[in-house]
Amino acid sequence: MSNTSWFNKDEFKKNIISNCKSLFRKNIDEADKQQLFQSVAYAVKEIIIDRWIATQKEYAKQDKKTVYYMSMEFLMGRALGNNMINLMAYDEMKEVLEELGMDINVIEDQEPDAALGNGGLGRLAACFLDSLATLEYPAYGCGIRYKYGMFKQEIKDGYQVEVPDNWLKDGNPFEIKRSEYPTVVKFGGYVRSYRDEKTGRDMFVQEDYRAVTAIPYDVPVVGYGVNTVNTLRIWDAEPVDTFNLSSFDKGDYQKAVEEENLAKNIVEVLYPNDNHYAGKELRLKQQYFFVSASVQRAIAQYKERHDDVRKLYEKVTFQLNDTHPTVAVAELMRILMDEEGLEWDEAWDVTTKTVAYTNHTIMAEALEKWPIELFSRLLPRIYQIVEEINRRFVEEIKAKYPGNQDKIRKMAIIYDGQVKMANLAICAGYSVNGVAKLHTEILEKQELKDFYEMMPEKFNNKTNGITQRRFLLHANPLLAAWITDKIGDGWITDLTQLKKLKVYVDDAKCQQELMQIKYKNKVRLAKYIKEHNGIDVDPNSIFDVQVKRLHEYKRQLLNILHVMYLYNEVKKNPDMDIKPRTFIFGAKAAAGYKIAKQTIKLINSVADVINNDASINGKIKVVFIENYRVSNGEIIFAAADVSEQISTASKEASGTGNMKFMLNGAMTLGTMDGANVEIVQEVGIENAVIFGLSSDEVIRYENEGGYDPMEIFNNDQNIREVLMELINGKYSPDDTERFRDIYNSLLNNQGGRRADTYFILKDFRSYADAQKIINERYSDEKAWAKSMMLNIASAGKFSSDRTIEEYVHDIWKLEKVHIPDVK
Ligand SMILES: *Cc1c(COP(=O)(O)O)cnc(C)c1O
């Protein structure tokens, strides 16, 4: 498969040297590391460019259907290494760099992560783009070019401090500004309507609005081992060009200032909330901004080759990544009616064949609902259209369920003074999908039951996946090479081939090799931890890892409470037989999420006490890795022995971190939640450690109004001891009240919130038992190695290539477009 005959070493080398001169007026021996990174990145871009042009040319020629993946978030991480990998020229390019005296790892380390996302949802979008390009499907990612992405996390005195992420400071060598596609987006004002005497149609015109010009920046998405280069199109905002306006408009100083501020604010910063809706006006502006620009551009491109917009759905489909881009429904209706002259029914027919929706959560606090006042003031024409969609939909509900007000209360798009975005997406979408089997079942049986009963044909499941190119081939080169040595390199584009490894699971030599690779990856992570935390960790200890956004439902608190418990046990029984364990955490908390930030402080406080207690002989270490993100994640996944996936059952829609760990040979310690259920199904329950309430049990307790944690507190001495340590100063000698909120959240009902909302105490014993099983299993090295190999061999299902093929087959109906060789 590997064919890099196109690669010209000398030319690549020459380009790096000349880039350095023309960009920085320096020879490479004078340039700093960032300048060297830029010089290399531009040289790689030069190779990409010809394929990118060829791809777009072939797409225009073949004119096949294209998916527009609309997402507020794309958590791309670094591009350089990934592009080198996908060009299949990583080793060759690495060699050139060596000849120039550069270390590839140092060069890659200069690139800031493109952190235009919060967590799983944004990373899913990035994995999907990689798979779409690799599988040769015509696709665009559509999003926002935030000036500041996800904040950088610094830990000061154990607390999280948020620092702005000025990721564009040195420029982005891979992006291309497309000044030729300025697109105007309008906010506010009012709608003037009149009857067109010639056609007899009612016409609607937005007046006295504030406008911004959206300018697209294109980022190449290189497919692995193919010539396809797709496009991530992220929009920047600029003030509208006032140069061409009449002198009257030019004189509107107030308006000019407002529009300048609007343009500046709109793309300023990514909202740092994961699975939580804040209802901010600026957020709705961001949503309409990128959706309007993307839809306008998609239609303009369609019209370059087609004159009947009534057949738009034959060439275009919009996938909505959660409800964030759902205004696309009304924006498409607006363009089709107000600009293209279609009647309502014609426009509705097109829209409902073009838009599809992915649901990512059942958590009530994440559901987007906009107050009518805000929505109609900001988007007056869009609101009119949503009102009419709602009016017709409510008629439909009434016809189907006469006299049933409850159905209207639950399904209406506008209700109780609010616009409900999920209801709009489901009503208008031709497909509604969940992101793991369990999640889709819960949608159908509980959260979206009424919709499912009314329109079952729309519902389907698409279990999430991850790209093995980034999370194995790039992140874990030792394991990747070992696998290729055993079964060939077919797994890189067909991950199900990993099952061929199963013939080696009892082979002692293979087991040893695998343990050796894991050890080396643990040494790499230990070095990173030493450099960044100043803590010495033992690569011979069990690396037990929980990295993901800090959220109560993900239960980092359960993890750290168990560490506190284990520490007590070791202190009480100094001879206790436990394998040394390093508990590794990494998590950003939303800036305004108090209890999440307290949990970070608790983890760091527990780390301080335990890591400095010489009496336990290093049996337990606790490490909080600062600023968890895609690039350090790649080092972390490769080094993990244990993957902590301990969310309250029913709360984690899928999870994708769980898949990255499995692919790198970690054992899942988890609840039967999200895709954990399918991981267990693939690898076998004996190769994971499962604990805790089932989703059915959680849902039953919730319907009964919760459970009584005081009973556990009163009857379980170890748990009580740990909880008292939250308020007796053991981990906060200078302020015994520091962790009072955490203590209260576990034991007291407060302000309509149930005590221990996430069943931490309820699951504690079961979790502690599961941790004991991990300890025992790790003591049998051969059995552990076998399990590790089986986890890797069973990870094939969790490739985003499989997920994308399912979207293509069941939802989008795309055809591949093969891009011929360039030159
Ligand atoms: C994969 C990934 C996530 C999602 O992790 P979960 O454990 O599924 O929540 C979040 N952040 C980063 C940086 C990731 O790479």
CSV table of C-alpha atoms and ligand atoms in Angstrom, one decimal, residues 75 118-120 123 471 547-549 553-554 628-630 637 645 652 654-658 660, ligand 1:
chain,number,residue,atom,x,y,z
A,75,LEU,CA,-11.3,19.9,18.3
A,118,ASN,CA,-14.6,21.6,24.4
A,119,GLY,CA,-14.4,17.8,24.5
A,120,GLY,CA,-16.0,14.8,23.0
A,123,ARG,CA,-13.3,15.8,18.8
A,471,PHE,CA,-5.0,7.8,18.1
A,547,VAL,CA,-8.9,12.3,31.5
A,548,LYS,CA,-12.0,14.1,30.2
A,549,ARG,CA,-13.9,17.3,30.9
A,553,TYR,CA,-21.9,13.1,36.0
A,554,LYS,CA,-18.4,11.9,34.9
A,628,TYR,CA,-5.5,18.3,29.1
A,629,ARG,CA,-6.0,18.5,25.4
A,630,VAL,CA,-5.6,16.5,22.2
A,637,PHE,CA,-3.7,7.2,26.1
A,645,GLN,CA,-15.0,5.4,32.5
A,652,GLU,CA,-22.7,9.6,29.1
A,654,SER,CA,-21.3,7.6,24.2
A,655,GLY,CA,-17.9,8.7,25.3
A,656,THR,CA,-15.0,8.4,22.9
A,657,GLY,CA,-12.1,8.6,25.4
A,658,ASN,CA,-13.1,5.1,26.3
A,660,LYS,CA,-8.9,5.7,22.6
B,1,LIG,C1,-11.5,12.2,23.3
B,1,LIG,C2,-11.4,13.5,24.0
B,1,LIG,C3,-12.4,13.9,24.8
B,1,LIG,C4,-13.7,13.1,25.1
B,1,LIG,O1,-13.4,12.2,26.2
B,1,LIG,P1,-14.6,11.5,27.0
B,1,LIG,O2,-13.8,10.6,28.0
B,1,LIG,O3,-15.3,10.7,26.0
B,1,LIG,O4,-15.4,12.5,27.6
B,1,LIG,C5,-12.3,15.1,25.5
B,1,LIG,N1,-11.2,15.9,25.3
B,1,LIG,C6,-10.2,15.5,24.5
B,1,LIG,C7,-9.0,16.4,24.4
B,1,LIG,C8,-10.3,14.3,23.8
B,1,LIG,O5,-9.2,13.9,23.0
